[in-house]
PDB file of C-alpha atoms in Angstrom:
ATOM      1  CA  MET X   1      94.849  92.991  98.674  1.00  0.00           C
ATOM      2  CA  GLY X   2      91.578  94.370 101.476  1.00  0.00           C
ATOM      3  CA  LEU X   3      89.798  96.888 102.668  1.00  0.00           C
ATOM      4  CA  THR X   4      91.943 100.446 103.101  1.00  0.00           C
ATOM      5  CA  ILE X   5      90.646 104.088 104.302  1.00  0.00           C
ATOM      6  CA  HIS X   6      93.809 106.377 102.354  1.00  0.00           C
ATOM      7  CA  TYR X   7      94.017 109.443 103.891  1.00  0.00           C
ATOM      8  CA  LYS X   8      95.902 112.979 103.458  1.00  0.00           C
ATOM      9  CA  LEU X   9      96.096 115.813 106.359  1.00  0.00           C
ATOM     10  CA  SER X  10      97.845 119.031 105.689  1.00  0.00           C
ATOM     11  CA  THR X  11      98.331 122.895 106.866  1.00  0.00           C
ATOM     12  CA  ASP X  12      99.115 125.900 106.205  1.00  0.00           C
ATOM     13  CA  ARG X  13     100.842 126.485 109.455  1.00  0.00           C
ATOM     14  CA  THR X  14     104.448 126.397 109.023  1.00  0.00           C
ATOM     15  CA  GLN X  15     106.067 127.375 112.662  1.00  0.00           C
ATOM     16  CA  ILE X  16     107.742 124.164 113.602  1.00  0.00           C
ATOM     17  CA  GLU X  17     105.478 124.533 117.205  1.00  0.00           C
ATOM     18  CA  GLU X  18     102.323 125.264 115.879  1.00  0.00           C
ATOM     19  CA  VAL X  19     102.875 122.365 113.790  1.00  0.00           C
ATOM     20  CA  ARG X  20     103.933 120.317 117.046  1.00  0.00           C
ATOM     21  CA  SER X  21     100.882 121.143 118.093  1.00  0.00           C
ATOM     22  CA  LEU X  22      98.732 120.396 115.739  1.00  0.00           C
ATOM     23  CA  VAL X  23     100.466 116.730 115.871  1.00  0.00           C
ATOM     24  CA  LYS X  24      99.740 117.106 119.329  1.00  0.00           C
ATOM     25  CA  SER X  25      95.702 117.663 119.321  1.00  0.00           C
ATOM     26  CA  PHE X  26      95.726 114.644 116.689  1.00  0.00           C
ATOM     27  CA  ARG X  27      97.278 112.353 119.727  1.00  0.00           C
ATOM     28  CA  GLU X  28      95.166 114.173 122.024  1.00  0.00           C
ATOM     29  CA  LEU X  29      92.299 113.545 120.106  1.00  0.00           C
ATOM     30  CA  ALA X  30      93.257 109.629 119.473  1.00  0.00           C
ATOM     31  CA  LEU X  31      93.063 109.033 123.177  1.00  0.00           C
ATOM     32  CA  THR X  32      89.113 110.099 123.497  1.00  0.00           C
ATOM     33  CA  LEU X  33      88.612 107.004 120.969  1.00  0.00           C
ATOM     34  CA  PRO X  34      88.283 103.448 121.601  1.00  0.00           C
ATOM     35  CA  PHE X  35      91.892 102.788 120.398  1.00  0.00           C
ATOM     36  CA  GLN X  36      94.032  99.640 121.312  1.00  0.00           C
ATOM     37  CA  GLU X  37      97.398 101.634 121.830  1.00  0.00           C
ATOM     38  CA  VAL X  38      98.196 105.380 121.219  1.00  0.00           C
ATOM     39  CA  GLY X  39     101.344 105.745 120.716  1.00  0.00           C
ATOM     40  CA  ASP X  40     103.894 108.248 122.024  1.00  0.00           C
ATOM     41  CA  ILE X  41     104.633 111.275 119.436  1.00  0.00           C
ATOM     42  CA  VAL X  42     108.204 110.591 117.629  1.00  0.00           C
ATOM     43  CA  GLU X  43     109.712 113.174 116.183  1.00  0.00           C
ATOM     44  CA  PHE X  44     113.278 112.720 113.444  1.00  0.00           C
ATOM     45  CA  LYS X  45     114.734 115.122 111.126  1.00  0.00           C
ATOM     46  CA  ASP X  46     117.042 114.788 107.852  1.00  0.00           C
ATOM     47  CA  GLY X  47     119.423 111.573 108.144  1.00  0.00           C
ATOM     48  CA  ASP X  48     116.332 110.108 111.226  1.00  0.00           C
ATOM     49  CA  CYS X  49     114.035 109.630 108.584  1.00  0.00           C
ATOM     50  CA  GLN X  50     115.724 106.778 106.672  1.00  0.00           C
ATOM     51  CA  TYR X  51     114.315 103.771 107.145  1.00  0.00           C
ATOM     52  CA  GLU X  52     117.082 101.267 105.711  1.00  0.00           C
ATOM     53  CA  ASP X  53     117.361  99.494 109.833  1.00  0.00           C
ATOM     54  CA  ARG X  54     114.853  96.398 109.610  1.00  0.00           C
ATOM     55  CA  ASP X  55     115.168  96.359 113.028  1.00  0.00           C
ATOM     56  CA  ASP X  56     113.740 100.485 113.671  1.00  0.00           C
ATOM     57  CA  PRO X  57     110.592  99.823 115.503  1.00  0.00           C
ATOM     58  CA  GLN X  58     109.129 102.832 113.672  1.00  0.00           C
ATOM     59  CA  ARG X  59     110.097 101.461 110.518  1.00  0.00           C
ATOM     60  CA  TRP X  60     106.620 101.444 109.024  1.00  0.00           C
ATOM     61  CA  LEU X  61     105.516 105.187 110.253  1.00  0.00           C
ATOM     62  CA  LYS X  62     108.619 106.390 108.569  1.00  0.00           C
ATOM     63  CA  ILE X  63     108.021 104.244 105.389  1.00  0.00           C
ATOM     64  CA  GLN X  64     104.623 105.957 105.168  1.00  0.00           C
ATOM     65  CA  ALA X  65     106.014 109.262 105.895  1.00  0.00           C
ATOM     66  CA  GLY X  66     107.450 109.376 102.448  1.00  0.00           C
ATOM     67  CA  LYS X  67     105.833 111.038  99.177  1.00  0.00           C
ATOM     68  CA  HIS X  68     105.707 109.309  95.765  1.00  0.00           C
ATOM     69  CA  ILE X  69     105.837 111.731  93.054  1.00  0.00           C
ATOM     70  CA  GLN X  70     105.854 111.189  88.918  1.00  0.00           C
ATOM     71  CA  GLN X  71     108.612 113.398  86.643  1.00  0.00           C
ATOM     72  CA  GLY X  72     107.732 112.829  83.308  1.00  0.00           C
ATOM     73  CA  GLU X  73     108.564 108.891  83.054  1.00  0.00           C
ATOM     74  CA  GLN X  74     109.822 108.414  86.730  1.00  0.00           C
ATOM     75  CA  HIS X  75     108.040 107.218  89.581  1.00  0.00           C
ATOM     76  CA  LEU X  76     110.649 108.968  92.004  1.00  0.00           C
ATOM     77  CA  HIS X  77     109.944 108.278  96.304  1.00  0.00           C
ATOM     78  CA  VAL X  78     111.088 111.363  98.735  1.00  0.00           C
ATOM     79  CA  LEU X  79     111.912 111.167 101.894  1.00  0.00           C
ATOM     80  CA  PRO X  80     110.506 113.740 104.807  1.00  0.00           C
ATOM     81  CA  THR X  81     113.090 116.182 105.856  1.00  0.00           C
ATOM     82  CA  HIS X  82     111.235 116.657 109.106  1.00  0.00           C
ATOM     83  CA  VAL X  83     108.503 114.208 110.407  1.00  0.00           C
ATOM     84  CA  ILE X  84     106.034 114.900 113.573  1.00  0.00           C
ATOM     85  CA  ALA X  85     103.619 111.842 113.850  1.00  0.00           C
ATOM     86  CA  PHE X  86     102.276 108.587 116.211  1.00  0.00           C
ATOM     87  CA  THR X  87     101.578 105.563 115.620  1.00  0.00           C
ATOM     88  CA  ALA X  88      98.178 104.545 117.047  1.00  0.00           C
ATOM     89  CA  ILE X  89      96.350 101.101 116.844  1.00  0.00           C
ATOM     90  CA  SER X  90      92.687 100.665 116.618  1.00  0.00           C
ATOM     91  CA  GLY X  91      92.509  96.658 117.010  1.00  0.00           C
ATOM     92  CA  GLU X  92      92.850  92.888 116.477  1.00  0.00           C
ATOM     93  CA  GLY X  93      94.173  92.557 112.960  1.00  0.00           C
ATOM     94  CA  SER X  94      93.994  96.351 111.667  1.00  0.00           C
ATOM     95  CA  GLU X  95      97.177  97.813 110.569  1.00  0.00           C
ATOM     96  CA  PRO X  96      98.584 100.420 113.027  1.00  0.00           C
ATOM     97  CA  THR X  97      97.309 103.713 111.711  1.00  0.00           C
ATOM     98  CA  ASN X  98     100.146 106.502 111.280  1.00  0.00           C
ATOM     99  CA  LEU X  99      99.346 110.453 111.672  1.00  0.00           C
ATOM    100  CA  GLY X 100     101.167 113.480 111.530  1.00  0.00           C
ATOM    101  CA  LEU X 101     102.592 115.549 109.396  1.00  0.00           C
ATOM    102  CA  ALA X 102     105.936 116.396 107.588  1.00  0.00           C
ATOM    103  CA  LEU X 103     107.804 118.514 105.281  1.00  0.00           C
ATOM    104  CA  TYR X 104     109.746 117.658 102.222  1.00  0.00           C
ATOM    105  CA  PRO X 105     112.350 118.649 100.250  1.00  0.00           C
ATOM    106  CA  GLU X 106     111.828 121.391  97.271  1.00  0.00           C
ATOM    107  CA  THR X 107     114.500 119.698  95.453  1.00  0.00           C
ATOM    108  CA  VAL X 108     115.977 115.986  94.159  1.00  0.00           C
ATOM    109  CA  GLN X 109     118.263 114.624  92.474  1.00  0.00           C
ATOM    110  CA  ILE X 110     117.497 112.383  89.358  1.00  0.00           C
ATOM    111  CA  GLU X 111     119.741 110.669  87.301  1.00  0.00           C
ATOM    112  CA  ARG X 112     118.282 111.024  83.657  1.00  0.00           C
ATOM    113  CA  HIS X 113     119.585 110.098  80.071  1.00  0.00           C
ATOM    114  CA  GLY X 114     123.061 109.646  81.976  1.00  0.00           C
ATOM    115  CA  ARG X 115     123.449 113.194  83.655  1.00  0.00           C
ATOM    116  CA  LYS X 116     121.935 113.946  86.783  1.00  0.00           C
ATOM    117  CA  GLN X 117     120.033 117.183  87.727  1.00  0.00           C
ATOM    118  CA  MET X 118     118.080 118.681  90.234  1.00  0.00           C
ATOM    119  CA  VAL X 119     114.196 118.500  89.781  1.00  0.00           C
ATOM    120  CA  ARG X 120     111.362 120.283  91.750  1.00  0.00           C
ATOM    121  CA  THR X 121     109.009 118.002  93.422  1.00  0.00           C
ATOM    122  CA  ASN X 122     105.752 120.719  94.521  1.00  0.00           C
ATOM    123  CA  LEU X 123     105.935 119.283  98.006  1.00  0.00           C
ATOM    124  CA  HIS X 124     104.838 122.534  99.878  1.00  0.00           C
ATOM    125  CA  GLY X 125     103.815 122.569 103.615  1.00  0.00           C
ATOM    126  CA  TRP X 126     103.677 120.176 105.794  1.00  0.00           C
ATOM    127  CA  SER X 127     100.853 117.918 105.254  1.00  0.00           C
ATOM    128  CA  TRP X 128     100.713 114.105 105.560  1.00  0.00           C
ATOM    129  CA  GLY X 129      99.718 110.979 103.002  1.00  0.00           C
ATOM    130  CA  SER X 130      98.898 107.423 104.402  1.00  0.00           C
ATOM    131  CA  PHE X 131      96.913 104.748 104.207  1.00  0.00           C
ATOM    132  CA  THR X 132      95.649 101.595 107.610  1.00  0.00           C
ATOM    133  CA  LYS X 133      94.105  98.350 106.153  1.00  0.00           C
ATOM    134  CA  THR X 134      90.819  97.135 108.525  1.00  0.00           C
ATOM    135  CA  GLN X 135      90.158  94.059 105.901  1.00  0.00           C
ATOM    136  CA  TYR X 136      91.438  91.619 108.546  1.00  0.00           C
ATOM    137  CA  ALA X 137      90.104  92.836 111.534  1.00  0.00           C
ATOM    138  CA  SER X 138      87.092  90.702 110.808  1.00  0.00           C
ATOM    139  CA  ASN X 139      88.697  87.665 110.829  1.00  0.00           C
ATOM    140  CA  PRO X 140      87.153  85.219 113.415  1.00  0.00           C
ATOM    141  CA  GLU X 141      90.203  84.847 116.064  1.00  0.00           C
ATOM    142  CA  CYS X 142      90.077  88.759 115.625  1.00  0.00           C
ATOM    143  CA  GLY X 143      86.895  89.584 116.973  1.00  0.00           C
ATOM    144  CA  GLY X 144      85.163  88.994 113.712  1.00  0.00           C
ATOM    145  CA  VAL X 145      83.022  91.829 112.649  1.00  0.00           C
ATOM    146  CA  ALA X 146      82.053  93.617 115.612  1.00  0.00           C
ATOM    147  CA  ASN X 147      85.816  93.842 115.788  1.00  0.00           C
ATOM    148  CA  PHE X 148      85.919  95.285 112.322  1.00  0.00           C
ATOM    149  CA  VAL X 149      83.398  97.727 112.766  1.00  0.00           C
ATOM    150  CA  ARG X 150      84.637  99.156 115.612  1.00  0.00           C
ATOM    151  CA  CYS X 151      88.238  99.179 114.154  1.00  0.00           C
ATOM    152  CA  HIS X 152      87.340 100.868 111.272  1.00  0.00           C
ATOM    153  CA  LEU X 153      85.075 102.985 112.895  1.00  0.00           C
ATOM    154  CA  ALA X 154      87.794 104.790 115.258  1.00  0.00           C
ATOM    155  CA  ILE X 155      90.022 105.912 112.298  1.00  0.00           C
ATOM    156  CA  VAL X 156      87.342 107.213 110.339  1.00  0.00           C
ATOM    157  CA  HIS X 157      86.098 108.927 113.540  1.00  0.00           C
ATOM    158  CA  LEU X 158      89.624 110.851 114.204  1.00  0.00           C
ATOM    159  CA  LEU X 159      89.691 111.956 110.576  1.00  0.00           C
ATOM    160  CA  ASP X 160      86.214 112.827 111.171  1.00  0.00           C
ATOM    161  CA  ALA X 161      86.925 115.408 114.306  1.00  0.00           C
ATOM    162  CA  ILE X 162      90.339 116.448 112.879  1.00  0.00           C
ATOM    163  CA  LYS X 163      88.722 117.876 110.303  1.00  0.00           C
ATOM    164  CA  GLN X 164      85.797 119.513 112.338  1.00  0.00           C
ATOM    165  CA  ARG X 165      87.858 120.606 114.667  1.00  0.00           C
ATOM    166  CA  GLN X 166      89.639 122.385 111.381  1.00  0.00           C
ATOM    167  CA  LEU X 167      92.947 121.214 112.784  1.00  0.00           C
ATOM    168  CA  ALA X 168      94.049 120.645 108.963  1.00  0.00           C
ATOM    169  CA  LYS X 169      92.887 119.224 105.617  1.00  0.00           C
ATOM    170  CA  VAL X 170      91.219 116.184 105.964  1.00  0.00           C
ATOM    171  CA  GLU X 171      91.108 114.445 102.607  1.00  0.00           C
ATOM    172  CA  VAL X 172      89.856 110.096 102.845  1.00  0.00           C
ATOM    173  CA  SER X 173      89.134 107.379 100.485  1.00  0.00           C
ATOM    174  CA  ASP X 174      87.958 105.310 102.463  1.00  0.00           C
ATOM    175  CA  GLU X 175      86.845 101.523 100.596  1.00  0.00           C
ATOM    176  CA  GLY X 176      84.368 100.178 103.242  1.00  0.00           C
ATOM    177  CA  ASP X 177      82.587 103.957 102.036  1.00  0.00           C
ATOM    178  CA  TYR X 178      81.920 104.704 105.440  1.00  0.00           C
ATOM    179  CA  TRP X 179      83.079 108.148 105.097  1.00  0.00           C
ATOM    180  CA  ASP X 180      79.977 108.651 102.822  1.00  0.00           C
ATOM    181  CA  HIS X 181      77.505 107.028 103.914  1.00  0.00           C
ATOM    182  CA  ARG X 182      78.134 106.652 107.959  1.00  0.00           C
ATOM    183  CA  ASP X 183      76.038 103.308 108.443  1.00  0.00           C
ATOM    184  CA  ALA X 184      77.318 101.313 110.296  1.00  0.00           C
ATOM    185  CA  ARG X 185      75.150  98.169 109.217  1.00  0.00           C
ATOM    186  CA  LYS X 186      76.041  99.206 105.341  1.00  0.00           C
ATOM    187  CA  LEU X 187      79.528  98.589 105.787  1.00  0.00           C
ATOM    188  CA  ALA X 188      79.396  95.387 108.083  1.00  0.00           C
ATOM    189  CA  GLU X 189      77.467  93.953 104.619  1.00  0.00           C
ATOM    190  CA  THR X 190      80.362  95.865 102.311  1.00  0.00           C
ATOM    191  CA  ILE X 191      83.236  93.508 104.581  1.00  0.00           C
ATOM    192  CA  GLY X 192      81.272  90.645 104.485  1.00  0.00           C
ATOM    193  CA  GLU X 193      81.358  91.101 100.579  1.00  0.00           C
ATOM    194  CA  TRP X 194      84.933  91.776 100.500  1.00  0.00           C
ATOM    195  CA  ASN X 195      85.511  88.407 102.746  1.00  0.00           C
ATOM    196  CA  GLU X 196      83.896  86.808 100.285  1.00  0.00           C
ATOM    197  CA  MET X 197      85.706  88.435  97.959  1.00  0.00           C
ATOM    198  CA  ILE X 198      89.314  87.780  99.260  1.00  0.00           C
ATOM    199  CA  ALA X 199      88.044  84.091  99.810  1.00  0.00           C
ATOM    200  CA  ALA X 200      87.434  83.099  96.359  1.00  0.00           C
ATOM    201  CA  VAL X 201      90.567  84.537  95.153  1.00  0.00           C
ATOM    202  CA  ALA X 202      92.608  82.923  97.521  1.00  0.00           C
ATOM    203  CA  GLY X 203      90.278  79.455  96.075  1.00  0.00           C
ATOM    204  CA  GLN X 204      91.688  80.113  93.116  1.00  0.00           C
ATOM    205  CA  PHE X 205      95.265  80.544  93.967  1.00  0.00           C
ATOM    206  CA  LYS X 206      95.291  77.414  96.182  1.00  0.00           C
ATOM    207  CA  ASP X 207      92.894  75.975  92.444  1.00  0.00           C
ATOM    208  CA  ALA X 208      96.371  76.952  90.508  1.00  0.00           C
ATOM    209  CA  GLY X 209      99.091  75.872  92.987  1.00  0.00           C
ATOM    210  CA  LYS X 210      97.266  72.035  93.124  1.00  0.00           C
ATOM    211  CA  TRP X 211      97.140  72.429  89.444  1.00  0.00           C
ATOM    212  CA  ALA X 212     100.474  73.179  88.759  1.00  0.00           C
ATOM    213  CA  ILE X 213     101.986  69.949  91.331  1.00  0.00           C
ATOM    214  CA  GLU X 214      99.897  67.706  89.092  1.00  0.00           C
ATOM    215  CA  ALA X 215     101.006  68.990  85.949  1.00  0.00           C
TER     216      ALA X 215
END
């Protein structure tokens, strides 16, 4: 639970050098914005896209690079075959923003009715789908509402710049609604409402736990 920015990127480019150049441009834009840290571009192929190693410093990026698709009643997690991406940290309390492009297999093997079969993923070309939770950047120990607004705006403005420069097709679902209204004051009011809601839910869990102990 927590206010989050969800985003999707895609491109019609197919040449690997062109895709690398696009991701490099994404990163260069991030360096012009008030991110606390912008990591280097990383690239993984085939088996290196796996994320079983819990000590892998790129594990969260690799997890977010995966896609979820539905085949009938089955929900499948599809690992990419090639990833080119980087991580940007907008500030204290905000989750990392993983951004890049990835390529996915045309088919995956599933087991249905006791039989293995290949099904199409319908994942075409290079794309990316991820999210960043900015909610906890508003915690007092992280800098409060001012820190949250700065972190949230940095991420939105990066996605905005990518879209405006037509570097990729960009879709954004911003739970803070800033992507739509571009009013920082409204965004600050929204995070206040979210904080109150989360505090209320946390209070309910605390009361429930107390009741369980007393019972």
